[in-house]
GROMACS .gro file of C-alpha atoms in nm:
model
  438
    1MET     CA    1 -14.179 -12.431  18.497
    2VAL     CA    2 -14.229 -12.296  18.158
    3SER     CA    3 -14.570 -12.433  17.954
    4ALA     CA    4 -14.547 -12.658  17.630
    5ASP     CA    5 -14.692 -12.282  17.453
    6TYR     CA    6 -14.371 -12.104  17.566
    7LEU     CA    7 -14.164 -12.390  17.389
    8LEU     CA    8 -14.356 -12.375  17.094
    9ALA     CA    9 -14.363 -11.937  17.030
   10LEU     CA   10 -13.968 -12.016  17.110
   11ALA     CA   11 -13.970 -12.259  16.869
   12VAL     CA   12 -14.204 -12.136  16.547
   13SER     CA   13 -14.238 -11.750  16.622
   14CYS     CA   14 -13.999 -11.608  16.882
   15ILE     CA   15 -13.594 -11.662  16.836
   16LEU     CA   16 -13.599 -11.367  16.549
   17LEU     CA   17 -13.711 -11.145  16.850
   18ALA     CA   18 -13.501 -11.294  17.077
   19VAL     CA   19 -13.221 -11.298  16.861
   20THR     CA   20 -13.268 -10.914  16.800
   21VAL     CA   21 -13.375 -10.783  17.161
   22GLY     CA   22 -13.072 -11.032  17.306
   23LEU     CA   23 -12.774 -10.820  17.120
   24LEU     CA   24 -12.986 -10.479  17.160
   25GLN     CA   25 -12.955 -10.525  17.519
   26ARG     CA   26 -12.589 -10.680  17.537
   27ARG     CA   27 -12.421 -10.394  17.392
   28LYS     CA   28 -12.632 -10.153  17.513
   29ALA     CA   29 -12.512 -10.291  17.845
   30THR     CA   30 -12.127 -10.316  17.803
   31SER     CA   31 -12.154  -9.953  17.859
   32ARG     CA   32 -12.294  -9.936  18.179
   33LEU     CA   33 -12.278  -9.966  18.531
   34PRO     CA   34 -12.331 -10.368  18.626
   35PHE     CA   35 -12.703 -10.469  18.728
   36PRO     CA   36 -12.800 -10.596  19.075
   37PRO     CA   37 -12.646 -10.959  19.144
   38GLY     CA   38 -12.886 -11.257  19.054
   39PRO     CA   39 -12.878 -11.572  18.824
   40LYS     CA   40 -12.701 -11.607  18.583
   41PRO     CA   41 -12.886 -11.493  18.255
   42ARG     CA   42 -12.873 -11.795  17.939
   43PHE     CA   43 -12.760 -11.634  17.619
   44LEU     CA   44 -13.054 -11.496  17.431
   45VAL     CA   45 -13.373 -11.611  17.673
   46GLY     CA   46 -13.186 -11.448  17.987
   47ASN     CA   47 -13.387 -11.628  18.297
   48LEU     CA   48 -13.699 -11.709  18.113
   49PHE     CA   49 -13.651 -12.089  18.284
   50ASP     CA   50 -13.544 -11.928  18.581
   51ILE     CA   51 -13.896 -11.729  18.668
   52PRO     CA   52 -14.094 -11.946  18.932
   53THR     CA   53 -14.395 -11.975  18.814
   54ALA     CA   54 -14.508 -12.158  19.130
   55SER     CA   55 -14.438 -11.970  19.523
   56ALA     CA   56 -14.227 -11.758  19.330
   57TRP     CA   57 -14.267 -11.576  19.666
   58ILE     CA   58 -14.037 -11.821  19.825
   59THR     CA   59 -13.859 -11.865  19.567
   60TYR     CA   60 -13.744 -11.514  19.551
   61THR     CA   61 -13.693 -11.502  19.895
   62GLU     CA   62 -13.423 -11.790  19.858
   63TRP     CA   63 -13.267 -11.565  19.579
   64GLY     CA   64 -13.272 -11.301  19.808
   65LYS     CA   65 -13.037 -11.508  20.074
   66GLN     CA   66 -12.795 -11.576  19.782
   67TYR     CA   67 -12.800 -11.283  19.632
   68GLY     CA   68 -12.889 -10.978  19.877
   69ASP     CA   69 -13.210 -10.776  19.941
   70VAL     CA   70 -13.193 -10.630  19.550
   71VAL     CA   71 -13.188 -10.898  19.312
   72HIS     CA   72 -13.222 -10.873  18.909
   73ALA     CA   73 -13.321 -11.076  18.698
   74GLN     CA   74 -13.418 -11.061  18.275
   75MET     CA   75 -13.666 -11.271  18.059
   76LEU     CA   76 -13.562 -11.182  17.630
   77GLY     CA   77 -13.443 -10.887  17.721
   78LYS     CA   78 -13.738 -10.742  17.995
   79HIS     CA   79 -13.533 -10.679  18.308
   80VAL     CA   80 -13.692 -10.746  18.648
   81LEU     CA   81 -13.571 -10.623  18.998
   82ILE     CA   82 -13.656 -10.767  19.306
   83LEU     CA   83 -13.640 -10.598  19.630
   84ASN     CA   84 -13.672 -10.785  19.897
   85SER     CA   85 -13.627 -10.593  20.253
   86VAL     CA   86 -13.822 -10.313  20.372
   87LYS     CA   87 -13.505 -10.074  20.297
   88ALA     CA   88 -13.451 -10.169  19.955
   89ALA     CA   89 -13.849 -10.120  19.918
   90THR     CA   90 -13.820  -9.768  20.110
   91GLU     CA   91 -13.537  -9.640  19.973
   92LEU     CA   92 -13.677  -9.702  19.585
   93LEU     CA   93 -14.071  -9.706  19.567
   94GLU     CA   94 -14.077  -9.452  19.855
   95LYS     CA   95 -13.780  -9.240  19.871
   96ARG     CA   96 -13.751  -9.255  19.452
   97ALA     CA   97 -14.098  -9.222  19.426
   98LEU     CA   98 -14.107  -8.995  19.056
   99LEU     CA   99 -13.839  -9.258  18.892
  100TYR     CA  100 -14.027  -9.609  19.098
  101SER     CA  101 -14.418  -9.523  19.071
  102ASP     CA  102 -14.520  -9.629  18.709
  103ARG     CA  103 -14.679  -9.974  18.653
  104PRO     CA  104 -14.512 -10.231  18.387
  105THR     CA  105 -14.696 -10.293  18.055
  106ILE     CA  106 -14.909 -10.617  18.106
  107PRO     CA  107 -15.058 -10.700  17.705
  108MET     CA  108 -15.332 -10.985  17.892
  109LEU     CA  109 -15.483 -10.717  18.138
  110SER     CA  110 -15.667 -10.534  17.848
  111LEU     CA  111 -15.749 -10.924  17.631
  112ILE     CA  112 -15.891 -11.027  17.940
  113GLY     CA  113 -16.117 -10.722  17.998
  114TRP     CA  114 -15.929 -10.565  18.318
  115GLY     CA  115 -15.788 -10.247  18.150
  116PHE     CA  116 -16.070  -9.990  18.338
  117ASN     CA  117 -15.831 -10.152  18.645
  118PHE     CA  118 -15.646  -9.806  18.714
  119THR     CA  119 -15.398 -10.016  18.978
  120PHE     CA  120 -15.252 -10.169  18.709
  121MET     CA  121 -15.299  -9.813  18.473
  122SER     CA  122 -14.900  -9.602  18.383
  123ARG     CA  123 -14.932  -9.257  18.525
  124THR     CA  124 -15.162  -9.064  18.297
  125ASN     CA  125 -15.403  -8.827  18.349
  126LYS     CA  126 -15.693  -9.130  18.271
  127TRP     CA  127 -15.501  -9.310  18.615
  128ARG     CA  128 -15.505  -8.939  18.815
  129GLU     CA  129 -15.881  -8.911  18.740
  130ARG     CA  130 -16.016  -9.228  18.857
  131ARG     CA  131 -15.777  -9.267  19.190
  132ARG     CA  132 -15.919  -8.888  19.268
  133LEU     CA  133 -16.268  -8.978  19.299
  134PHE     CA  134 -16.131  -9.321  19.459
  135HIS     CA  135 -15.969  -9.145  19.744
  136GLN     CA  136 -16.247  -8.922  19.738
  137HIS     CA  137 -16.484  -9.208  19.877
  138PHE     CA  138 -16.230  -9.392  20.069
  139ARG     CA  139 -15.947  -9.139  20.257
  140PRO     CA  140 -15.990  -9.215  20.617
  141ASP     CA  141 -16.291  -8.959  20.707
  142ALA     CA  142 -16.442  -9.087  20.422
  143ALA     CA  143 -16.471  -9.454  20.488
  144ALA     CA  144 -16.599  -9.367  20.820
  145ALA     CA  145 -16.898  -9.327  20.704
  146TYR     CA  146 -16.916  -9.736  20.605
  147ARG     CA  147 -16.823  -9.876  20.987
  148PRO     CA  148 -17.195  -9.943  21.004
  149VAL     CA  149 -17.237 -10.107  20.626
  150GLN     CA  150 -16.928 -10.300  20.788
  151LEU     CA  151 -17.056 -10.414  21.111
  152ARG     CA  152 -17.387 -10.501  21.013
  153LYS     CA  153 -17.261 -10.758  20.757
  154ILE     CA  154 -16.969 -10.891  20.997
  155GLN     CA  155 -17.324 -10.958  21.248
  156ASP     CA  156 -17.417 -11.221  20.935
  157LEU     CA  157 -17.105 -11.390  20.903
  158LEU     CA  158 -17.128 -11.434  21.269
  159ARG     CA  159 -17.449 -11.616  21.199
  160SER     CA  160 -17.299 -11.785  20.911
  161LEU     CA  161 -17.028 -11.915  21.093
  162LEU     CA  162 -17.230 -12.032  21.374
  163SER     CA  163 -17.470 -12.172  21.119
  164THR     CA  164 -17.197 -12.406  20.880
  165PRO     CA  165 -16.808 -12.348  21.032
  166GLU     CA  166 -16.707 -12.570  20.805
  167ASP     CA  167 -16.806 -12.322  20.479
  168PHE     CA  168 -16.576 -12.043  20.703
  169ALA     CA  169 -16.357 -11.953  20.312
  170VAL     CA  170 -16.671 -11.913  20.154
  171HIS     CA  171 -16.862 -11.708  20.425
  172THR     CA  172 -16.549 -11.535  20.406
  173LYS     CA  173 -16.538 -11.480  20.096
  174THR     CA  174 -16.926 -11.355  20.060
  175LEU     CA  175 -16.817 -11.090  20.343
  176THR     CA  176 -16.589 -10.905  20.157
  177ALA     CA  177 -16.784 -10.949  19.854
  178ALA     CA  178 -17.102 -10.821  20.052
  179ILE     CA  179 -16.946 -10.482  20.196
  180ILE     CA  180 -16.841 -10.390  19.854
  181LEU     CA  181 -17.178 -10.446  19.700
  182ASP     CA  182 -17.385 -10.303  20.013
  183THR     CA  183 -17.171  -9.970  20.008
  184ILE     CA  184 -17.131  -9.912  19.588
  185TYR     CA  185 -17.405 -10.045  19.469
  186GLY     CA  186 -17.714 -10.067  19.764
  187TYR     CA  187 -17.751 -10.420  19.689
  188ASN     CA  188 -17.811 -10.704  19.968
  189VAL     CA  189 -17.579 -11.024  19.939
  190LYS     CA  190 -17.818 -11.238  20.104
  191SER     CA  191 -17.699 -11.633  20.018
  192MET     CA  192 -17.323 -11.769  19.968
  193GLN     CA  193 -17.412 -11.862  19.611
  194ASP     CA  194 -17.520 -11.474  19.495
  195ARG     CA  195 -17.427 -11.450  19.099
  196PHE     CA  196 -17.259 -11.129  19.198
  197VAL     CA  197 -17.052 -11.270  19.419
  198HIS     CA  198 -16.985 -11.564  19.182
  199LEU     CA  199 -16.888 -11.293  18.914
  200THR     CA  200 -16.594 -11.113  19.132
  201GLU     CA  201 -16.431 -11.414  19.306
  202GLU     CA  202 -16.415 -11.587  18.909
  203ALA     CA  203 -16.280 -11.302  18.758
  204VAL     CA  204 -16.103 -11.175  18.994
  205GLN     CA  205 -15.953 -11.541  19.017
  206ARG     CA  206 -15.889 -11.521  18.642
  207LEU     CA  207 -15.694 -11.165  18.665
  208CYS     CA  208 -15.481 -11.340  18.892
  209GLU     CA  209 -15.343 -11.562  18.695
  210VAL     CA  210 -15.187 -11.367  18.435
  211VAL     CA  211 -15.054 -11.054  18.625
  212LEU     CA  212 -14.697 -11.132  18.718
  213PRO     CA  213 -14.359 -11.208  18.477
  214GLY     CA  214 -14.396 -11.485  18.346
  215SER     CA  215 -14.745 -11.589  18.437
  216SER     CA  216 -14.909 -11.565  18.033
  217ILE     CA  217 -14.700 -11.574  17.701
  218VAL     CA  218 -14.859 -11.278  17.543
  219ASN     CA  219 -14.678 -11.059  17.850
  220THR     CA  220 -14.360 -11.188  17.693
  221PHE     CA  221 -14.388 -11.167  17.369
  222PRO     CA  222 -14.665 -10.930  17.340
  223PHE     CA  223 -14.671 -10.951  16.933
  224LEU     CA  224 -14.878 -11.276  16.940
  225ARG     CA  225 -15.202 -11.111  17.056
  226TYR     CA  226 -15.244 -11.022  16.655
  227LEU     CA  227 -15.226 -11.390  16.579
  228PRO     CA  228 -15.478 -11.641  16.551
  229SER     CA  229 -15.621 -11.832  16.859
  230TRP     CA  230 -15.501 -12.206  16.609
  231PHE     CA  231 -15.115 -12.054  16.617
  232PRO     CA  232 -14.850 -12.274  16.817
  233GLY     CA  233 -14.857 -12.064  17.150
  234CYS     CA  234 -15.147 -11.888  17.113
  235SER     CA  235 -15.417 -12.061  17.264
  236PHE     CA  236 -15.420 -11.806  17.528
  237HIS     CA  237 -15.721 -11.644  17.302
  238LYS     CA  238 -15.973 -11.858  17.449
  239PHE     CA  239 -15.901 -11.752  17.791
  240ALA     CA  240 -15.869 -11.429  17.699
  241ARG     CA  241 -16.217 -11.397  17.534
  242GLU     CA  242 -16.391 -11.614  17.791
  243THR     CA  243 -16.253 -11.361  18.096
  244SER     CA  244 -16.327 -11.076  17.875
  245GLU     CA  245 -16.737 -11.174  17.901
  246LEU     CA  246 -16.688 -11.231  18.266
  247VAL     CA  247 -16.523 -10.921  18.351
  248ASP     CA  248 -16.746 -10.752  18.116
  249GLU     CA  249 -17.095 -10.886  18.269
  250MET     CA  250 -16.929 -10.855  18.627
  251GLN     CA  251 -16.851 -10.440  18.597
  252ASN     CA  252 -17.161 -10.403  18.454
  253ALA     CA  253 -17.426 -10.609  18.628
  254PRO     CA  254 -17.428 -10.409  18.958
  255PHE     CA  255 -17.388 -10.126  18.753
  256GLU     CA  256 -17.715 -10.139  18.547
  257PHE     CA  257 -17.846 -10.272  18.889
  258VAL     CA  258 -17.821  -9.916  19.058
  259ARG     CA  259 -17.944  -9.796  18.706
  260GLN     CA  260 -18.219  -9.939  18.719
  261ASN     CA  261 -18.334  -9.916  19.035
  262MET     CA  262 -18.290  -9.502  19.013
  263ARG     CA  263 -18.566  -9.505  18.765
  264ASN     CA  264 -18.763  -9.686  18.958
  265GLY     CA  265 -18.736  -9.495  19.232
  266CYS     CA  266 -18.610  -9.748  19.434
  267ALA     CA  267 -18.194  -9.700  19.462
  268LYS     CA  268 -18.055  -9.758  19.832
  269PRO     CA  269 -17.813  -9.538  19.907
  270SER     CA  270 -17.485  -9.604  19.794
  271VAL     CA  271 -17.142  -9.459  19.639
  272MET     CA  272 -17.294  -9.541  19.301
  273ARG     CA  273 -17.599  -9.352  19.306
  274GLU     CA  274 -17.457  -9.040  19.445
  275LEU     CA  275 -17.157  -9.036  19.166
  276LEU     CA  276 -17.455  -9.085  18.868
  277GLU     CA  277 -17.686  -8.826  19.069
  278GLN     CA  278 -17.420  -8.559  19.084
  279ASN     CA  279 -17.355  -8.625  18.674
  280ASP     CA  280 -17.725  -8.614  18.627
  281THR     CA  281 -17.691  -8.242  18.772
  282HIS     CA  282 -17.407  -8.195  18.577
  283GLY     CA  283 -17.503  -8.237  18.249
  284GLY     CA  284 -17.519  -8.631  18.224
  285SER     CA  285 -17.215  -8.714  18.084
  286VAL     CA  286 -17.140  -9.014  17.962
  287GLU     CA  287 -16.758  -8.997  17.959
  288ARG     CA  288 -16.765  -8.938  18.329
  289GLU     CA  289 -17.026  -9.179  18.368
  290GLN     CA  290 -16.779  -9.441  18.270
  291VAL     CA  291 -16.547  -9.306  18.515
  292ILE     CA  292 -16.781  -9.385  18.760
  293ASN     CA  293 -16.801  -9.706  18.658
  294ASP     CA  294 -16.462  -9.770  18.640
  295VAL     CA  295 -16.394  -9.641  18.974
  296ALA     CA  296 -16.700  -9.819  19.139
  297GLY     CA  297 -16.603 -10.178  18.925
  298LEU     CA  298 -16.251 -10.146  19.110
  299ALA     CA  299 -16.366 -10.151  19.489
  300TYR     CA  300 -16.653 -10.368  19.379
  301ALA     CA  301 -16.337 -10.639  19.314
  302ALA     CA  302 -16.021 -10.556  19.601
  303GLY     CA  303 -16.265 -10.606  19.736
  304ALA     CA  304 -15.873 -11.004  21.796
  305ASP     CA  305 -15.663 -10.695  21.917
  306THR     CA  306 -15.394 -10.490  21.702
  307ALA     CA  307 -15.102 -10.764  21.753
  308VAL     CA  308 -15.311 -11.016  21.607
  309PHE     CA  309 -15.458 -10.793  21.343
  310ARG     CA  310 -15.094 -10.707  21.268
  311GLU     CA  311 -14.989 -11.139  21.258
  312VAL     CA  312 -15.257 -11.148  20.979
  313PHE     CA  313 -15.058 -10.946  20.726
  314ARG     CA  314 -14.711 -11.017  20.859
  315TRP     CA  315 -14.748 -11.367  20.851
  316GLY     CA  316 -14.963 -11.494  20.574
  317PRO     CA  317 -14.932 -11.137  20.351
  318ILE     CA  318 -15.229 -11.176  20.062
  319LEU     CA  319 -15.067 -11.028  19.838
  320PRO     CA  320 -14.679 -11.195  19.840
  321LEU     CA  321 -14.540 -10.956  19.599
  322GLY     CA  322 -14.750 -10.657  19.576
  323ILE     CA  323 -14.847 -10.533  19.231
  324PRO     CA  324 -14.595 -10.469  18.977
  325HIS     CA  325 -14.424 -10.099  18.992
  326ALA     CA  326 -14.177 -10.025  18.674
  327THR     CA  327 -13.924  -9.738  18.637
  328SER     CA  328 -14.016  -9.459  18.450
  329GLU     CA  329 -13.638  -9.394  18.364
  330ASP     CA  330 -13.286  -9.514  18.428
  331ASP     CA  331 -13.171  -9.463  18.759
  332ILE     CA  332 -12.800  -9.594  18.993
  333TYR     CA  333 -12.891  -9.786  19.314
  334GLU     CA  334 -12.591  -9.867  19.558
  335GLY     CA  335 -12.349  -9.853  19.182
  336TYR     CA  336 -12.572 -10.047  18.988
  337PHE     CA  337 -12.791 -10.003  18.691
  338ILE     CA  338 -13.158 -10.038  18.703
  339PRO     CA  339 -13.261  -9.925  18.358
  340LYS     CA  340 -13.562  -9.775  18.252
  341GLY     CA  341 -13.865  -9.974  18.198
  342THR     CA  342 -13.730 -10.206  18.462
  343THR     CA  343 -14.043 -10.421  18.634
  344VAL     CA  344 -13.998 -10.359  19.026
  345LEU     CA  345 -14.154 -10.633  19.265
  346SER     CA  346 -14.141 -10.594  19.623
  347ASN     CA  347 -14.170 -10.922  19.794
  348ILE     CA  348 -14.384 -10.909  20.100
  349TRP     CA  349 -14.322 -11.236  20.227
  350ALA     CA  350 -13.999 -11.217  20.228
  351MET     CA  351 -13.986 -10.833  20.450
  352GLY     CA  352 -14.262 -11.015  20.676
  353HIS     CA  353 -14.058 -11.313  20.695
  354ASP     CA  354 -13.743 -11.175  20.766
  355GLU     CA  355 -13.566 -11.348  21.068
  356SER     CA  356 -13.310 -11.084  21.133
  357LYS     CA  357 -13.655 -10.864  21.250
  358TYR     CA  358 -13.913 -11.157  21.316
  359SER     CA  359 -13.744 -11.445  21.521
  360ASN     CA  360 -13.876 -11.833  21.416
  361PRO     CA  361 -14.088 -11.577  21.137
  362ASP     CA  362 -14.320 -11.882  21.000
  363GLU     CA  363 -14.436 -11.939  21.348
  364PHE     CA  364 -14.830 -11.790  21.445
  365ASN     CA  365 -14.673 -11.537  21.680
  366PRO     CA  366 -14.917 -11.166  21.787
  367GLU     CA  367 -14.656 -11.118  22.083
  368ARG     CA  368 -14.386 -11.022  21.839
  369PHE     CA  369 -14.592 -10.689  21.832
  370LEU     CA  370 -14.626 -10.629  22.181
  371ASN     CA  371 -14.356 -10.480  22.427
  372SER     CA  372 -14.269 -10.660  22.778
  373ASP     CA  373 -14.555 -10.414  22.952
  374GLY     CA  374 -14.793 -10.583  22.749
  375GLN     CA  375 -14.852 -10.231  22.529
  376LEU     CA  376 -14.823 -10.252  22.155
  377ASN     CA  377 -14.480 -10.146  22.019
  378THR     CA  378 -14.425  -9.906  21.729
  379ASP     CA  379 -14.383 -10.168  21.443
  380ASP     CA  380 -14.732 -10.098  21.232
  381HIS     CA  381 -14.622 -10.080  20.898
  382ILE     CA  382 -14.866 -10.280  20.698
  383LEU     CA  383 -14.619 -10.397  20.410
  384GLY     CA  384 -14.912 -10.539  20.207
  385PHE     CA  385 -15.082 -10.216  20.107
  386GLY     CA  386 -14.768 -10.102  19.914
  387PHE     CA  387 -14.540  -9.808  19.892
  388GLY     CA  388 -14.486  -9.437  19.766
  389ARG     CA  389 -14.740  -9.337  19.553
  390ARG     CA  390 -14.937  -9.650  19.440
  391VAL     CA  391 -15.022  -9.773  19.745
  392CYS     CA  392 -15.371  -9.894  19.780
  393VAL     CA  393 -15.619  -9.573  19.818
  394GLY     CA  394 -15.863  -9.813  19.961
  395ARG     CA  395 -15.633  -9.924  20.278
  396TYR     CA  396 -15.820  -9.750  20.511
  397ALA     CA  397 -16.135  -9.913  20.451
  398ALA     CA  398 -15.982 -10.285  20.393
  399ASP     CA  399 -15.771 -10.185  20.713
  400ALA     CA  400 -16.113 -10.109  20.911
  401THR     CA  401 -16.300 -10.447  20.794
  402VAL     CA  402 -15.994 -10.669  20.879
  403TRP     CA  403 -15.954 -10.526  21.224
  404ALA     CA  404 -16.308 -10.559  21.325
  405THR     CA  405 -16.377 -10.888  21.182
  406ILE     CA  406 -16.082 -11.017  21.362
  407VAL     CA  407 -16.226 -10.851  21.747
  408SER     CA  408 -16.601 -10.963  21.619
  409VAL     CA  409 -16.444 -11.359  21.559
  410LEU     CA  410 -16.193 -11.365  21.870
  411SER     CA  411 -16.445 -11.180  22.096
  412THR     CA  412 -16.780 -11.438  21.980
  413PHE     CA  413 -16.580 -11.803  21.917
  414ASN     CA  414 -16.393 -12.037  22.062
  415ILE     CA  415 -16.159 -12.197  21.803
  416ALA     CA  416 -15.989 -12.501  21.709
  417LYS     CA  417 -15.882 -12.763  21.520
  418PRO     CA  418 -16.142 -13.026  21.404
  419LYS     CA  419 -16.207 -13.349  21.538
  420ASP     CA  420 -16.267 -13.661  21.316
  421ALA     CA  421 -16.496 -13.916  21.403
  422THR     CA  422 -16.291 -14.115  21.664
  423GLY     CA  423 -16.191 -13.739  21.787
  424LYS     CA  424 -15.851 -13.723  21.697
  425GLU     CA  425 -15.764 -13.381  21.580
  426ILE     CA  426 -15.728 -13.367  21.170
  427GLU     CA  427 -15.381 -13.110  21.148
  428ILE     CA  428 -15.401 -12.836  20.920
  429GLU     CA  429 -15.274 -12.834  20.595
  430LEU     CA  430 -15.140 -12.504  20.479
  431VAL     CA  431 -15.216 -12.452  20.065
  432TYR     CA  432 -15.220 -12.127  19.918
  433VAL     CA  433 -15.364 -12.110  19.537
  434GLU     CA  434 -15.093 -11.989  19.365
  435GLY     CA  435 -15.112 -11.643  19.122
  436LEU     CA  436 -15.109 -11.275  19.274
  437LEU     CA  437 -15.324 -11.309  19.536
  438ARG     CA  438 -15.289 -11.587  19.795
   0.00000   0.00000   0.00000
């Protein structure tokens, strides 16, 4: 459903832009191959009113059943490609990674202070420098050094679950933040109400609200960023200003925590301390220090058996649409034209719920990853970590944390539905938050 901001902006300030872009795109398209199939676009606005703002992965999955595993949509001349199968994602994001490894420009990111996040950066030298530094500390052999911290924090989780099992969701979120904060900053989270935990949770939640196509009007009409907040359709300025202040504190408060402890000679071993000591040894570059802060800030925010582990990622992917890719050049796929600058979404949800591969896909069934002899099968690709050259750099540490947590919880507790005052089981209602993350 499109918000009132969109309607106001369309009516008051954007019709001329829409007409210009629409006519240019229509004229260019006449001499090209057809776009991939998808919902029929309306004159000028394209599929603006078709792009879902809630549970988009479900709508895109239905589109896949109707139009095929590669679906095309457009909004005011901006193209969106939805990949609903592993085959399509592999063919484009893996085998043609040179063309499909860019990121779309998302104006709201810089407005809310998340511009430092190299996950969303285009493939520039700035991106390469940050990714290289991140990989240095989270590659497989380096990630193994963090196991003691992971296991220690998982033990804290088990104690918390034993004490207040009804707060399991909060305990799980605290675990993730506690591992990252200890690893990156040497900071020990002592309670669920910890200030740093709250900062990252709120900042990440706000980020997830504005990333996907159609989620924020300024992403569709970038020029609105230059108009005052009282202008029709520009209420996003207030949200952006508040979020930017929050993100600034999220990124800099733990950084200053480490810096101050280093001055006092009491900083615990951590990734941040090691990087800052290396920087100080080589002249103390302010620019290099900013790179270190950016990389640490990203890690801070990212933050039973193997069959259960695989099924968790398949059944309920935390990133149902992945992180958007973008094409850096025009391309042709199976006779269809894909323009340069197209936003490409990998529908992880659809891939994990492919009925031709997973029978009864809505059912949680770890046995689907076992052979008849009880041994693991070869289906070991965790789709949620992404594809191609933009695959998640921190996947090894994340993989180890999730696996160890599942094993520890299942070996320690019996898990069952809660009961009401009469002893009757309370049925579980699956409800997810909207946005980039579920």
